[in-house]
Structure formats: C-alpha cells, structure tokens
Short mmCIF file of C-alpha atoms in Angstrom, two decimals:
data_model
loop_
_atom_site.label_atom_id
_atom_site.label_comp_id
_atom_site.label_asym_id
_atom_site.label_seq_id
_atom_site.Cartn_x
_atom_site.Cartn_y
_atom_site.Cartn_z
CA MET L 6 0.01 0.05 0.04
CA ARG L 7 1.41 3.40 -1.03
CA LYS L 8 2.21 5.86 1.72
CA PRO L 9 0.20 9.11 1.34
CA ALA L 10 2.23 11.95 0.08
CA PRO L 11 3.41 14.29 2.85
CA ASP L 12 1.45 17.55 3.19
CA ARG L 13 2.96 20.51 1.53
CA PRO L 14 3.38 23.64 3.65
CA ALA L 15 0.41 25.92 3.33
CA SER L 16 2.54 28.54 1.47
CA LEU L 17 3.30 25.97 -1.28
CA ARG L 18 -0.23 24.66 -1.44
CA ALA L 19 -1.42 28.07 -2.48
CA LEU L 20 0.96 28.24 -5.48
CA PRO L 21 0.09 27.14 -8.96
CA SER L 22 1.87 24.17 -10.40
CA MET L 23 5.28 24.63 -12.14
CA ARG L 24 3.72 22.90 -15.17
CA ALA L 25 1.04 25.64 -15.44
CA LEU L 26 3.49 28.40 -14.78
CA GLY L 27 5.90 27.01 -17.45
CA ALA L 28 3.11 26.86 -19.96
CA PHE L 29 2.10 30.41 -19.17
CA ALA L 30 5.64 31.80 -19.27
CA THR L 31 6.44 30.07 -22.60
CA THR L 32 3.12 31.25 -24.22
CA ALA L 33 3.85 34.77 -23.01
CA LYS L 34 7.28 34.60 -24.61
CA LEU L 35 6.11 33.20 -27.94
CA GLY L 36 2.61 34.78 -28.04
CA SER L 37 1.05 31.53 -29.28
CA PHE L 38 -0.32 28.42 -27.66
CA SER L 39 0.75 26.20 -30.66
CA LYS L 40 4.28 27.60 -30.57
CA ALA L 41 4.47 27.12 -26.88
CA GLY L 42 3.29 23.57 -27.25
CA ALA L 43 6.04 22.91 -29.81
CA GLU L 44 8.71 24.28 -27.54
CA LEU L 45 7.43 22.36 -24.49
CA GLY L 46 6.74 19.14 -26.27
CA MET L 47 2.99 19.42 -25.47
CA THR L 48 -0.15 19.66 -27.62
CA GLN L 49 -1.69 22.98 -28.10
CA SER L 50 -4.76 21.85 -26.24
CA ALA L 51 -2.60 20.70 -23.29
CA VAL L 52 -0.97 24.15 -23.04
CA SER L 53 -4.35 25.82 -23.33
CA HIS L 54 -5.63 23.47 -20.55
CA GLN L 55 -2.77 24.39 -18.10
CA ILE L 56 -3.39 28.04 -18.71
CA ARG L 57 -7.14 27.65 -18.17
CA MET L 58 -6.44 26.02 -14.85
CA LEU L 59 -4.04 28.77 -13.91
CA GLU L 60 -6.62 31.46 -14.76
CA GLU L 61 -9.35 29.68 -12.83
CA GLN L 62 -6.94 29.44 -9.80
CA LEU L 63 -6.02 33.11 -10.00
CA GLY L 64 -9.63 34.26 -10.85
CA GLN L 65 -8.84 36.30 -13.84
CA PRO L 66 -7.92 35.98 -17.55
CA LEU L 67 -4.15 36.22 -18.40
CA PHE L 68 -4.45 36.25 -22.16
CA ASN L 69 -6.71 37.83 -24.78
CA ARG L 70 -7.23 34.98 -27.16
CA LEU L 71 -7.13 36.32 -30.75
CA HIS L 72 -7.35 34.30 -33.96
CA ARG L 73 -3.79 32.92 -33.97
CA ASN L 74 -2.18 34.90 -31.15
CA ALA L 75 -2.30 35.06 -27.39
CA VAL L 76 -1.93 38.53 -26.08
CA LEU L 77 -1.24 39.22 -22.41
CA THR L 78 -3.82 41.12 -20.40
CA ASP L 79 -2.65 43.66 -17.82
CA ALA L 80 -2.78 40.95 -15.18
CA GLY L 81 -0.92 38.52 -17.46
CA ARG L 82 1.77 41.11 -18.03
CA ASP L 83 2.23 41.62 -14.37
CA LEU L 84 2.50 37.95 -13.72
CA GLU L 85 4.97 37.58 -16.59
CA ILE L 86 7.30 40.19 -15.08
CA THR L 87 7.05 38.45 -11.64
CA LEU L 88 7.80 35.10 -13.18
CA ARG L 89 10.68 36.38 -15.13
CA ASP L 90 12.31 37.75 -11.97
CA CYS L 91 11.60 34.49 -10.10
CA PHE L 92 13.18 32.40 -12.92
CA GLU L 93 16.24 34.66 -12.96
CA ARG L 94 16.59 34.16 -9.21
CA LEU L 95 16.10 30.44 -9.62
CA GLU L 96 18.72 30.29 -12.36
CA LEU L 97 21.11 32.21 -10.10
CA GLY L 98 20.53 29.83 -7.19
CA LEU L 99 21.03 26.80 -9.37
CA LYS L 100 24.19 28.29 -10.83
CA ARG L 101 25.45 29.01 -7.25
CA LEU L 102 25.23 25.25 -6.52
CA GLU L 103 27.77 24.56 -9.15
CA GLN L 104 30.46 26.20 -7.07
CA TYR L 105 30.43 22.97 -4.99
CA ARG L 106 31.54 21.15 -8.02
CA LYS L 107 33.61 24.10 -9.47
CA PRO L 108 35.51 25.50 -6.53
CA ASN L 109 37.26 28.08 -8.81
CA GLN L 110 34.05 29.67 -10.16
CA LEU L 111 33.77 33.30 -9.51
CA ILE L 112 30.38 34.98 -9.97
CA LEU L 113 30.65 38.60 -10.77
CA HIS L 114 27.84 41.27 -11.29
CA ALA L 115 28.38 44.37 -13.43
CA ARG L 116 26.14 46.78 -15.08
CA PRO L 117 25.73 45.95 -18.84
CA ALA L 118 27.44 49.11 -20.09
CA PHE L 119 30.47 48.57 -17.91
CA ALA L 120 30.60 44.87 -18.63
CA GLN L 121 30.48 45.38 -22.42
CA ARG L 122 32.76 48.45 -22.73
CA TRP L 123 35.22 48.14 -19.95
CA LEU L 124 35.40 44.60 -18.56
CA LEU L 125 34.97 42.38 -21.59
CA PRO L 126 37.85 43.86 -23.58
CA ARG L 127 40.14 43.04 -20.58
CA LEU L 128 39.02 39.50 -19.92
CA ALA L 129 41.59 37.91 -22.27
CA GLY L 130 44.25 39.40 -19.96
CA LEU L 131 42.58 37.80 -17.03
CA LYS L 132 42.32 34.42 -18.72
CA ALA L 133 46.06 34.61 -19.55
CA ARG L 134 47.07 35.59 -16.04
CA HIS L 135 44.67 33.44 -14.07
CA PRO L 136 43.46 30.55 -16.24
CA GLU L 137 42.30 28.78 -13.16
CA ILE L 138 39.51 31.37 -12.43
CA ASP L 139 36.21 30.19 -13.94
CA LEU L 140 34.32 33.47 -14.35
CA TRP L 141 30.60 33.85 -14.59
CA LEU L 142 29.72 37.41 -15.57
CA PHE L 143 26.05 38.29 -14.59
CA SER L 144 25.16 41.76 -16.03
CA THR L 145 21.90 43.46 -15.31
CA ASP L 146 20.65 46.92 -14.28
CA GLN L 147 18.42 45.36 -11.65
CA PRO L 148 19.33 45.74 -7.97
CA ILE L 149 21.18 42.85 -6.42
CA ASP L 150 21.74 41.64 -2.83
CA LEU L 151 25.21 40.40 -2.20
CA ALA L 152 24.22 39.44 1.34
CA ARG L 153 22.35 36.46 -0.16
CA GLY L 154 25.67 34.98 -1.10
CA GLU L 155 24.55 34.23 -4.71
CA ILE L 156 27.15 36.62 -6.19
CA HIS L 157 30.66 36.99 -4.97
CA LEU L 158 31.46 40.59 -6.16
CA ALA L 159 29.72 43.48 -7.90
CA ILE L 160 31.05 46.41 -9.80
CA LEU L 161 28.66 49.31 -9.39
CA PRO L 162 28.59 53.06 -9.83
CA LEU L 163 28.51 54.32 -6.20
CA SER L 164 28.89 57.68 -4.47
CA PRO L 165 31.01 57.76 -1.32
CA ALA L 166 27.91 57.42 0.88
CA ASP L 167 26.47 54.43 -1.08
CA GLY L 168 26.79 51.19 0.78
CA ARG L 169 30.31 51.98 2.21
CA ASP L 170 29.30 51.18 5.71
CA ARG L 171 26.85 48.46 5.09
CA GLN L 172 27.27 45.67 7.57
CA GLY L 173 28.96 42.64 6.07
CA MET L 174 30.13 44.35 2.82
CA ALA L 175 33.45 45.66 1.76
CA THR L 176 33.48 48.42 -0.81
CA ARG L 177 36.27 50.39 -2.44
CA SER L 178 36.53 52.73 -5.39
CA LEU L 179 38.21 51.53 -8.60
CA PHE L 180 38.32 54.87 -10.42
CA GLY L 181 36.40 58.11 -10.78
CA ASP L 182 35.04 58.74 -14.23
CA LEU L 183 34.89 61.79 -16.26
CA LEU L 184 32.16 63.14 -18.61
CA THR L 185 32.76 65.06 -21.84
CA PRO L 186 30.88 65.82 -25.02
CA LEU L 187 31.32 62.98 -27.51
CA CYS L 188 30.18 62.62 -31.23
CA THR L 189 31.23 61.32 -34.56
CA PRO L 190 34.03 63.22 -36.39
CA ALA L 191 31.47 64.16 -39.07
CA LEU L 192 29.01 65.67 -36.62
CA ALA L 193 31.94 67.60 -35.02
CA ARG L 194 32.67 69.24 -38.37
CA ARG L 195 29.28 69.94 -39.91
CA PRO L 196 27.30 72.05 -40.51
CA LYS L 197 30.17 74.19 -38.98
CA PRO L 198 33.03 73.06 -36.64
CA LEU L 199 32.37 73.09 -32.94
CA ARG L 200 34.66 75.73 -31.50
CA GLN L 201 33.04 76.69 -28.23
CA PRO L 202 30.48 75.27 -25.73
CA ALA L 203 27.61 77.30 -27.10
CA ASP L 204 28.12 75.76 -30.55
CA LEU L 205 26.76 72.41 -29.09
CA LEU L 206 23.24 73.92 -29.12
CA SER L 207 23.39 73.72 -32.98
CA ARG L 208 23.61 69.87 -32.64
CA PRO L 209 21.10 67.31 -31.28
CA LEU L 210 22.06 66.63 -27.59
CA LEU L 211 21.62 63.08 -26.27
CA HIS L 212 20.62 62.57 -22.71
CA ASP L 213 20.82 59.70 -20.21
CA GLU L 214 18.60 59.65 -17.19
CA ARG L 215 20.58 62.38 -15.60
CA ARG L 216 19.71 65.41 -17.74
CA GLU L 217 21.22 67.67 -15.23
CA ASP L 218 24.71 66.56 -16.20
CA TRP L 219 24.56 68.67 -19.30
CA VAL L 220 23.65 71.65 -17.03
CA ARG L 221 26.64 70.88 -14.82
CA TRP L 222 29.01 70.68 -17.92
CA PHE L 223 27.88 73.97 -19.39
CA ALA L 224 28.21 75.67 -15.92
CA ALA L 225 31.74 74.21 -15.62
CA GLN L 226 32.61 75.88 -18.94
CA ASP L 227 31.19 79.14 -17.70
CA THR L 228 28.54 79.01 -20.41
CA ARG L 229 24.95 79.89 -19.73
CA ALA L 230 22.85 77.83 -22.06
CA SER L 231 19.14 77.17 -22.27
CA LEU L 232 18.99 73.47 -23.04
CA PRO L 233 16.43 72.13 -25.47
CA THR L 234 13.76 69.84 -23.95
CA GLN L 235 13.85 67.60 -27.00
CA GLY L 236 16.37 64.97 -27.77
CA TYR L 237 16.83 61.26 -27.34
CA ASN L 238 17.01 59.86 -23.81
CA PHE L 239 18.72 56.62 -22.85
CA GLY L 240 18.50 54.64 -19.61
CA ASP L 241 21.80 52.95 -20.27
CA SER L 242 25.19 54.68 -20.68
CA GLY L 243 26.33 52.07 -23.21
CA ALA L 244 23.32 52.74 -25.39
CA LEU L 245 24.02 56.53 -25.05
CA LEU L 246 27.50 55.99 -26.37
CA GLN L 247 26.35 53.78 -29.20
CA ALA L 248 23.82 56.43 -30.23
CA ALA L 249 26.54 58.94 -30.40
CA ALA L 250 28.70 56.61 -32.56
CA GLU L 251 25.77 56.19 -34.83
CA GLY L 252 25.72 59.96 -35.46
CA LEU L 253 22.44 60.56 -33.70
CA GLY L 254 23.81 63.53 -31.66
CA VAL L 255 26.30 64.68 -29.03
CA ALA L 256 26.45 62.65 -25.85
CA LEU L 257 27.89 63.75 -22.52
CA GLY L 258 29.52 60.39 -22.19
CA SER L 259 31.83 58.43 -19.91
CA LEU L 260 35.46 58.67 -20.95
CA ALA L 261 36.34 55.44 -19.33
CA LEU L 262 33.62 53.57 -21.21
CA ALA L 263 34.23 55.40 -24.56
CA ALA L 264 38.08 54.86 -24.60
CA ALA L 265 38.03 52.24 -27.34
CA ASP L 266 35.73 54.30 -29.53
CA LEU L 267 37.96 57.33 -29.05
CA GLU L 268 41.16 55.53 -29.85
CA ALA L 269 39.51 53.91 -32.89
CA GLY L 270 38.22 57.28 -34.17
CA ARG L 271 34.58 56.29 -34.04
CA LEU L 272 34.05 59.03 -31.52
CA VAL L 273 35.82 62.31 -30.90
CA ALA L 274 35.74 64.88 -28.03
CA PRO L 275 35.13 68.10 -30.09
CA LEU L 276 35.64 70.49 -27.15
CA PRO L 277 37.95 70.39 -24.12
CA GLY L 278 36.59 70.35 -20.70
CA THR L 279 35.28 67.52 -18.53
CA ILE L 280 33.20 67.19 -15.30
CA PRO L 281 33.67 64.37 -12.81
CA ALA L 282 30.95 61.75 -12.70
CA ASP L 283 29.06 61.96 -9.40
CA GLN L 284 29.72 58.28 -8.78
CA ASP L 285 32.85 56.18 -8.86
CA TRP L 286 33.08 52.75 -10.40
CA SER L 287 33.54 50.65 -7.30
CA VAL L 288 33.72 46.98 -6.30
CA THR L 289 31.65 45.52 -3.47
CA LEU L 290 31.92 42.08 -2.01
CA ASN L 291 30.60 39.97 0.79
CA GLU L 292 33.20 40.11 3.60
CA ASN L 293 32.65 36.36 4.14
CA ALA L 294 34.17 35.82 0.70
CA ALA L 295 36.93 38.43 0.86
CA ASP L 296 39.59 36.07 2.09
CA ARG L 297 39.16 33.41 -0.53
CA PRO L 298 42.43 33.21 -2.56
CA MET L 299 40.63 33.10 -5.91
CA ILE L 300 38.83 36.34 -5.09
CA GLN L 301 42.06 37.96 -3.78
CA ARG L 302 43.76 37.07 -7.12
CA PHE L 303 40.90 38.51 -9.10
CA LEU L 304 40.82 41.74 -7.03
CA GLN L 305 44.63 42.13 -7.54
CA TRP L 306 44.09 41.86 -11.32
CA LEU L 307 41.17 44.20 -11.20
CA ASP L 308 43.06 46.84 -9.22
CA GLY L 309 45.80 46.67 -11.83
CA GLU L 310 43.45 47.36 -14.66
CA ALA L 311 41.79 50.14 -12.76
CA ALA L 312 45.13 51.81 -12.11
CA LEU L 313 45.67 51.80 -15.97
CA THR L 314 42.29 53.46 -16.43
CA ARG L 315 43.13 56.11 -13.85
CA ALA L 316 46.41 56.82 -15.66
CA TRP L 317 44.61 57.03 -19.02
CA LEU L 318 42.12 59.47 -17.61
CA ALA L 319 44.88 61.62 -16.18
CA ASP L 320 46.71 61.58 -19.51
CA TRP L 321 43.52 62.57 -21.25
CA THR L 322 42.95 65.60 -19.03
CA ALA L 323 46.57 66.66 -19.48
CA VAL L 324 46.19 66.60 -23.32
CA HIS L 325 42.71 68.09 -23.25
CA PRO L 326 42.84 70.73 -20.61
CA ALA L 327 39.78 72.75 -19.69
CA PRO L 328 39.79 76.10 -21.47
CA THR L 329 40.81 79.11 -19.34
CA ALA L 330 38.52 82.13 -19.06
CA ALA L 331 39.49 84.86 -21.68
CA PRO L 332 40.94 88.00 -19.96
CA ALA L 333 38.62 90.93 -19.70
CA ALA L 334 39.00 93.48 -22.52
CA ARG L 335 40.75 96.70 -21.63
CA LYS L 336 38.65 99.81 -21.74
CA ARG L 337 39.89 102.53 -24.06
CA LYS L 338 40.63 105.71 -22.51
#
C-alpha cells in the first residue's frame, strides 16, 4: 500500500503548479499556444488546458485569445514580469550550486554598459594571467543583494555614501570617471566646426537619465545655455555612447567607457573640458568571501586594470585641458 504523500506547507499549497507556470511563461514569450506547445513538447490543447487551470486558480484571464495569437492582459503582463524575476533568481541559485563542483568559479555582477565596454575587452588578460579562475559574468541593471551569497562581487557606480558602511560588505573605489561631450567626427565638423561650448546647441544633444549633467557641464565651462527639452533619452550609458557613434547627436559620455571608440576614431571629443561623474566605479563584495584566494587574485588583477584606467584618464585631461577664461578686454581711455 502506497504511503500518502506528505502534506505541503500551506504557502506551497497556494502556489500554482510549475507545469502551469511554465506553460504560461512560454506562451507569454512566444505569443502563441501552438508555438508554446512545440517548444514544451506538449499539444496546443494541453498548453491551453494548463493556462485555463491557472486562470481559474487566479480568478482572472491572463491572455486575450485572438485568432492565432495569445496577447497578455494587464494581469498577465504583471505575472509575466514576476515570473521572469523568479526564474532569474532560480537560475542564479542553481548556478550557485555549481560552485560546490567548481571551486574556482567566481560569480561577478556588473552593469551591462560597464561589462561590455570596460570589462569584456580586458578578460583575455585575466584568462592569460589566471586561467584557473572560472568566471561567470552576470550583467543586469536590476538591484542585487550580495548578502544572499549568490554573487561574490559586484562592480557598481557608487557615491562615497552608497553602501560603504553596510554591515558585512566591503566596498572600495576603482576609479572616478569623467564626462565630456562625444560625437562622430562628421558631426563635429558639420554644419560648422564646434569651437566653443555654445556651438553644441546647434547639434542634437543626447541625454541619459541624468539630464542635469549637461547643465553641470555647461556651468563648468562658464557658459549659460538654455538646453532644449527635445532629444533622445537613454536609460543605459552604453546605449547612449552607441547612439553617439551612430551619429544621432552629441552625448555627454563616460570617458572610461568610450576609450576604445575614441582610440579607434569612431568618436571624438570636439571640445575640451570635462566634469567628474558623481559616482565612482566601485567594487563591492561580501566580507565572508573576501579572504578566498581566488577572489584575492581577481581583485589584484582588477586593481591593476583600474590603475591603468586612472592613468589614461589623467593623460587625457593633461592633453585636453579645460579652457581658461579669456581675460577681460581693456577699456579704451
């Protein structure tokens, strides 16, 4: 005689089945019951049945069923966002378990723009110097919680007051960044060359989420300018630089992240003068992991690369000094 299955905790009994949630997530991704069935190895009717049961359990429709498509309702879109976050956390948790089989795995979080434009071009050097480090780079703009132990280190833009005193965390600055106007060589020349800060107002200005940075830059150049309210806005500094490289306008961009584009000639800095970014690129780690030899080796390598960037930024400001104010004209007697 079979033993009865043990009771699930009340919190789990209230949850939908993973089969139903998987059918929902796949249908939401593909927008079709039949395509979801093909991906899951289920019939279209089986997928539809799972979603019907899920809708009955939740007490509301999750899809608007059109002729050949399944379009999320507002409630369905909300659930899809929740599930995406849950599946990402589950993936992280499962990945973390691999460290018990792979003791040299290092899980690093970095913002997408920093990962793509600063870190990735340097990873060949890390591989050559420390082939034993098995790096897993996790890049997202979403907040992370290092205290959970799922990620060993994070490279984030932080101001001096951000997280420096958080219990159990160790944080230090890698380098302070500089912002300067950046555009394509063609945009710098036409319709007329950019010679002074006010000339920028004849070009489209590109903005990130911090529109006040342009205000700060013009003020630092002792230029009063009424900034246009129009212009493309970007939530990611990497996309901002890419837009500038595509000739869409002038970006007030990160010198550290634009270094490769500047050296290749895809971008130019048409005017001298920089302002400091209000946050340093900093590395944060859980103090429980700080003494691991693998992490110490990685941090030593990272500090060396950061020192090279600090030197490059210092050289840049020496070659492109901020303009000095013109002397006041003498009055004729």
